[in-house]
mmCIF file of C-alpha atoms in Angstrom:
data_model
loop_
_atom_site.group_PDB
_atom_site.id
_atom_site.type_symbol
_atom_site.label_atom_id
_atom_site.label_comp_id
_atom_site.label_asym_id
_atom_site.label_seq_id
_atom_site.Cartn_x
_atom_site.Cartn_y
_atom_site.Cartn_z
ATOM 1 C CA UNK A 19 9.126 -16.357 -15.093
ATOM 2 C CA UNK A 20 5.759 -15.829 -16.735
ATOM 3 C CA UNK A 21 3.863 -16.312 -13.437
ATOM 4 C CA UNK A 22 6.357 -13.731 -11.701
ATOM 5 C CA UNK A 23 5.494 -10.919 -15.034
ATOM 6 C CA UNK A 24 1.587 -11.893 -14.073
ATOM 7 C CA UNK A 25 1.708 -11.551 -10.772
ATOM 8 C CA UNK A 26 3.517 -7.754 -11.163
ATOM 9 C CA UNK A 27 1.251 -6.914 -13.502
ATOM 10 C CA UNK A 28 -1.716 -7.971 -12.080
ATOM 11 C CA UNK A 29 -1.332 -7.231 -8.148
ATOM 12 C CA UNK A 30 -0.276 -3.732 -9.415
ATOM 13 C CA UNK A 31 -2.591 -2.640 -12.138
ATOM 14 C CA UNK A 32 -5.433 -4.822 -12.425
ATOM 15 C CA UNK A 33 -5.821 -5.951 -8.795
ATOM 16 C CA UNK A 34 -4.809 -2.436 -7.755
ATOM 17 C CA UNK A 35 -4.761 -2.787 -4.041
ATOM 18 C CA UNK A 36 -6.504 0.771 -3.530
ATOM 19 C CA UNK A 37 -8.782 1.279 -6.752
ATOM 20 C CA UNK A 38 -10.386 -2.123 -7.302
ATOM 21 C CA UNK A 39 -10.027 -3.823 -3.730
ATOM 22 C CA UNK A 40 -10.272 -0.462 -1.467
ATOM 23 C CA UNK A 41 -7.268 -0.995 0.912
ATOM 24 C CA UNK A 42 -5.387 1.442 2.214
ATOM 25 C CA UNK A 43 -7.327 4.386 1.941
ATOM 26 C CA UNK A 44 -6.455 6.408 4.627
ATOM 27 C CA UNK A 45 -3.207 7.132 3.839
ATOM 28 C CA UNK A 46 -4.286 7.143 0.200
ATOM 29 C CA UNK A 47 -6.663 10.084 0.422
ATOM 30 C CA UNK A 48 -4.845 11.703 3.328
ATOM 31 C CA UNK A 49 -0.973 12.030 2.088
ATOM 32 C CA UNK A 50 -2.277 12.721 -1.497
ATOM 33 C CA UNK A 51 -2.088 16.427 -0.792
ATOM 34 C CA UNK A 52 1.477 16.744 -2.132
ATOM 35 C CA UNK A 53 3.579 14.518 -4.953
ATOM 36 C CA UNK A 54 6.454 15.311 -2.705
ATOM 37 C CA UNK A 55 5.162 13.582 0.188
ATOM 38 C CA UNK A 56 2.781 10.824 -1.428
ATOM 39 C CA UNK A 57 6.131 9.735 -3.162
ATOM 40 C CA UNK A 58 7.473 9.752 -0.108
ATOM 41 C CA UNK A 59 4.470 7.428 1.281
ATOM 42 C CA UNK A 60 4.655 5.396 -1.242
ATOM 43 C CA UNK A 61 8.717 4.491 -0.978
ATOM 44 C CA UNK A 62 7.700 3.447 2.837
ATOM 45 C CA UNK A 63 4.665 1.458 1.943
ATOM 46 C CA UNK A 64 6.881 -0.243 -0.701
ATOM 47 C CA UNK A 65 9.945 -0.916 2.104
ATOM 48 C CA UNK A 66 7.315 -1.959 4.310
ATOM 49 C CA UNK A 67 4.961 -4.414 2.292
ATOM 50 C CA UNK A 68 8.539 -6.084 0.088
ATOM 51 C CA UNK A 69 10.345 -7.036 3.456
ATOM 52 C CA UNK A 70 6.752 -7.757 5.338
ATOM 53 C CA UNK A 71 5.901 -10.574 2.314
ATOM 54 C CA UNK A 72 9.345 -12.008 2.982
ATOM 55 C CA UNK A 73 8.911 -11.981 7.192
ATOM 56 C CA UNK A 74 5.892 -12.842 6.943
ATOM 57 C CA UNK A 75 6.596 -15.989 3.929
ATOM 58 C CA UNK A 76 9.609 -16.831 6.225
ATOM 59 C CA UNK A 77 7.683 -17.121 9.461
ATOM 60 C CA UNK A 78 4.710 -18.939 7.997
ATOM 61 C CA UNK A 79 6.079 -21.753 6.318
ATOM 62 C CA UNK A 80 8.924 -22.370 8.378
ATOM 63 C CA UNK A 81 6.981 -21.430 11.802
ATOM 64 C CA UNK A 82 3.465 -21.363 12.001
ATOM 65 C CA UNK A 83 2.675 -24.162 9.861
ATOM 66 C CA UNK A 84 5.554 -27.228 10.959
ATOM 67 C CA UNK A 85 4.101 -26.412 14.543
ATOM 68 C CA UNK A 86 0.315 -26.362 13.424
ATOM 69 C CA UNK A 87 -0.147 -23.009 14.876
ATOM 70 C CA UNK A 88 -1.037 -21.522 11.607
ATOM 71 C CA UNK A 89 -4.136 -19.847 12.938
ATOM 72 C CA UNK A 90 -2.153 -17.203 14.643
ATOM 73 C CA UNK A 91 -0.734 -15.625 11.373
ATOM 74 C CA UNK A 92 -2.449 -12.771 11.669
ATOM 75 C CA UNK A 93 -1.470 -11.471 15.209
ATOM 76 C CA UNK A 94 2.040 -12.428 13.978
ATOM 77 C CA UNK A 95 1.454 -10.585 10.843
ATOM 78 C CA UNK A 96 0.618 -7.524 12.362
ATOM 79 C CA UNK A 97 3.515 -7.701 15.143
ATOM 80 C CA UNK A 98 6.174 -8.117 12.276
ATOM 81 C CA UNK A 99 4.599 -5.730 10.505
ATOM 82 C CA UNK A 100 4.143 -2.891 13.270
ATOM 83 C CA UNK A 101 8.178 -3.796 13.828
ATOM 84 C CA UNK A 102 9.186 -2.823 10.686
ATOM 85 C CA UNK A 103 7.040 0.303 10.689
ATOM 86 C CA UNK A 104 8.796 1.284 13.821
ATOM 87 C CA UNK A 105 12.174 0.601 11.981
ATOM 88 C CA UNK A 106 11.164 3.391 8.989
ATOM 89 C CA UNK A 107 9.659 6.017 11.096
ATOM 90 C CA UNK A 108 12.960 5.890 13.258
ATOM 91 C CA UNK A 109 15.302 5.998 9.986
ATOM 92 C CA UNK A 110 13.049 8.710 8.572
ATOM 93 C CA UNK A 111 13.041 10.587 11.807
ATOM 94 C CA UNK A 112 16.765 10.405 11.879
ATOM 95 C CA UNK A 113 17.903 10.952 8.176
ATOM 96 C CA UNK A 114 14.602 12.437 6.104
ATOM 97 C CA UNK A 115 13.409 14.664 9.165
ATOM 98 C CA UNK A 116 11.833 16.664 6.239
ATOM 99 C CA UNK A 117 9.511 13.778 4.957
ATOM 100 C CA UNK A 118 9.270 12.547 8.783
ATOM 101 C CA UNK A 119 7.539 15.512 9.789
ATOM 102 C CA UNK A 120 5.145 15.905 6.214
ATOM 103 C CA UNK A 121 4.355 12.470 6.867
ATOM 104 C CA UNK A 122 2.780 13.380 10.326
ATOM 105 C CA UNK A 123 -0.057 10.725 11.475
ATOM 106 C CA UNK A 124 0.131 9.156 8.557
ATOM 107 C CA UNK A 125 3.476 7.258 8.839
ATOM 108 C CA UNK A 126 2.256 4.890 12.440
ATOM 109 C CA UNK A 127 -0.559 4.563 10.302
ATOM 110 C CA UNK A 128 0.889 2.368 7.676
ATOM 111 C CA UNK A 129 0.729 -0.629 10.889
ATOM 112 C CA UNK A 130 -3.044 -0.553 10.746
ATOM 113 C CA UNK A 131 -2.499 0.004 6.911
ATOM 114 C CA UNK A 132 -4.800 -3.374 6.137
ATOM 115 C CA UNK A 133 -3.184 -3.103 2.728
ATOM 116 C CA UNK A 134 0.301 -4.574 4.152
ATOM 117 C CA UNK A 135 -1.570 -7.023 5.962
ATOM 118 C CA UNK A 136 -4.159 -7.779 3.014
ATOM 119 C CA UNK A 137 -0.689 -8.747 1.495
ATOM 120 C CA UNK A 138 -0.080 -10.970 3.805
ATOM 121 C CA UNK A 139 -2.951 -12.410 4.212
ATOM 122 C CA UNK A 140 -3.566 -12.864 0.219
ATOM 123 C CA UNK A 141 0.288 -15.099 -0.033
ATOM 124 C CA UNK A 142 -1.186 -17.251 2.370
ATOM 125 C CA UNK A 143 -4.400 -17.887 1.077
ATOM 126 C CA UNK A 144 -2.849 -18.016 -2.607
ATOM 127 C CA UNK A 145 -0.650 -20.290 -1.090
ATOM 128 C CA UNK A 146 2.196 -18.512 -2.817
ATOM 129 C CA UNK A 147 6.185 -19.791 -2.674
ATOM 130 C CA UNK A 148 8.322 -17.086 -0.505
ATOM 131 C CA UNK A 149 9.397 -15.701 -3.972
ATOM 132 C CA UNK A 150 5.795 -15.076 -5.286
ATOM 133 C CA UNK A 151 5.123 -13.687 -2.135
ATOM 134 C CA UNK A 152 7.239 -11.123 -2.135
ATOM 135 C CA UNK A 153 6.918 -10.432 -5.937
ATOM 136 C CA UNK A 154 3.393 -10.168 -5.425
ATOM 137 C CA UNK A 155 3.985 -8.118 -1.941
ATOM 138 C CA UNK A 156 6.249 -5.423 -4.320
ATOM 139 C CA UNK A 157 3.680 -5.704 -7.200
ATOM 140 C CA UNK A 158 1.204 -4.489 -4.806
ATOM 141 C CA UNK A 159 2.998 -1.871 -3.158
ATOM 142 C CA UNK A 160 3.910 -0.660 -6.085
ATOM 143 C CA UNK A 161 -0.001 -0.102 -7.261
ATOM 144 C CA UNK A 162 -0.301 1.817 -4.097
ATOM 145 C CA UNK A 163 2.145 3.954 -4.586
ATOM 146 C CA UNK A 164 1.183 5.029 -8.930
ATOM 147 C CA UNK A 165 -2.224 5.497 -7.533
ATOM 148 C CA UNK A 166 -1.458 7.378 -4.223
ATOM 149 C CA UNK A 167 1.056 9.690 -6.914
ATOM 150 C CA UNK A 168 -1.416 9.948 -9.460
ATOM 151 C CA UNK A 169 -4.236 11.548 -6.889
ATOM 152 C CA UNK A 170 -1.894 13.687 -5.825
ATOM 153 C CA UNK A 171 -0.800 15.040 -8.851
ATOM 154 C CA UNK A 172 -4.115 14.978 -9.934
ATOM 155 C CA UNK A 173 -4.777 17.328 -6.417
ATOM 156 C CA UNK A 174 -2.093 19.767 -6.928
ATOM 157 C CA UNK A 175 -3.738 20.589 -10.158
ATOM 158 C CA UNK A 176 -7.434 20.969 -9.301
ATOM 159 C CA UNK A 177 -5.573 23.064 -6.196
ATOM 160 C CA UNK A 178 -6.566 26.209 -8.557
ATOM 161 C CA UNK A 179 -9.440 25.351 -10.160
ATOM 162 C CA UNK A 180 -12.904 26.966 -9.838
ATOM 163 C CA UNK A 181 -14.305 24.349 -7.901
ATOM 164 C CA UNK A 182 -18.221 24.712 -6.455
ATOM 165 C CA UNK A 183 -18.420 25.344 -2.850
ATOM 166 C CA UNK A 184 -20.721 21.828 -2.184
ATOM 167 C CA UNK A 185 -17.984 20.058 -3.879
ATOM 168 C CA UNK A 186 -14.726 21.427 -2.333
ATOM 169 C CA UNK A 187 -12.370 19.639 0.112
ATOM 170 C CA UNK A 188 -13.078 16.088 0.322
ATOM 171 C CA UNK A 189 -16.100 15.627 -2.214
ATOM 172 C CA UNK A 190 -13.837 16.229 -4.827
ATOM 173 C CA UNK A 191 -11.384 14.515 -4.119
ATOM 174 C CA UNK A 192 -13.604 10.888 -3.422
ATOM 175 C CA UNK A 193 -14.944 11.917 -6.971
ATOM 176 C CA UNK A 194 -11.819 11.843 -8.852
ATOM 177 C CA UNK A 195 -10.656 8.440 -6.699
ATOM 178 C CA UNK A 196 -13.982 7.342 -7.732
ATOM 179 C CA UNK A 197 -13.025 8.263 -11.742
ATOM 180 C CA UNK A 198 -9.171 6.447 -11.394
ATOM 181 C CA UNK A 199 -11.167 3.620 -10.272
ATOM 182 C CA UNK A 200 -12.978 3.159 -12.894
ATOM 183 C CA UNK A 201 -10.188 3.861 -14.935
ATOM 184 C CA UNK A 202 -8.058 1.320 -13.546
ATOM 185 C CA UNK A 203 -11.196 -1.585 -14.225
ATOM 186 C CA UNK A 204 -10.090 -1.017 -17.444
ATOM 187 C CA UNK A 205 -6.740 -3.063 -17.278
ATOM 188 C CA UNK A 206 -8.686 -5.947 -16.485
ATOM 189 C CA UNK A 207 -10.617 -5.932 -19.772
ATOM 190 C CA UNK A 208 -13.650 -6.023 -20.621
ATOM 191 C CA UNK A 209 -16.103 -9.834 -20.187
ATOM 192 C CA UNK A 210 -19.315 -10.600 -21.316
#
């Protein structure tokens, strides 16, 4: 149980998949105009990279590896993957048309995401059970979607601000990704 609490913590605050390893930042600093809609991002990136860990977990040990053909896990990653993308656009399309259509680009998008695939690619290489996997998987989507909230509540609010002209639009807004970066270093302490 301990290792499951470390790996939550740590894949989604101290190993923050956007702000310390710099994955997924397109739809990071593109859906982050809005709390509405980067909540909205963030519910799909979690749906996406929970049932991708388990897929992809599934698939590996039970697939690629008994029949040595490990090496293509990540063209199977990415087709499992751009499945299940398909499978939340077309639900959100039919049921959320609302968040569909605020989501724009930005929803295909979370297929070339190389955060859900990062996932992935990290249970393999930490050689993690199915369970761990997919803790770690929701751990990590989870980050994603505090940070991708936090910029965009941090947005709406600067939204009114007196902002110089050379630092309007996208300057500011790499600035104060920059700052929650550096903010989030500090969950993983301080070594000398």
């Amino acid at each position: 149980m301990g290792e499951y609490i470390a790996i939550l913590i740590g894949s989604s605050l101290i190993s923050n998949v956007v702000l310390s390893q710099f994955l997924g930042l397109c739809p990071f600093l593109g859906v982050s105009k809005k709390t509405e809609t980067a909540t909205g991002m963030g519910v799909a990136v979690i749906f996406v990279i929970t049932i991708s860990s388990f897929v992809t977990g599934v698939i590996y040990k039970f697939l690629l590896l008994p029949l040595g053909i490990s090496y293509l896990q990540t063209i199977v990653f990415i087709l499992i993957i751009a499945a299940l993308v398909q499978f939340v656009e077309m639900f959100l399309k039919k049921y959320v048309v609302s968040l569909y259509n605020s989501l724009g680009v930005y929803l295909p998008l979370i297929t070339t995401n190389c955060a859900v695939l990062g996932v992935a690619l990290t249970n393999v290489q930490k050689d993690y059970s199915i369970g761990k996997g997919v803790a770690n998987g929701f751990a990590t989507a989870v980050g994603f979607t505090i940070s991708i909230i936090l910029l965009a509540g941090l947005r709406e609010k600067m939204e009114y601000n007196n902002i110089p002209k050379p630092l309007q639009g996208m300057p500011h807004v790499l600035l104060t990704a920059g700052l929650m970066a550096i903010a989030f270093c500090g969950f993983s302490g301080i070594s000398f």
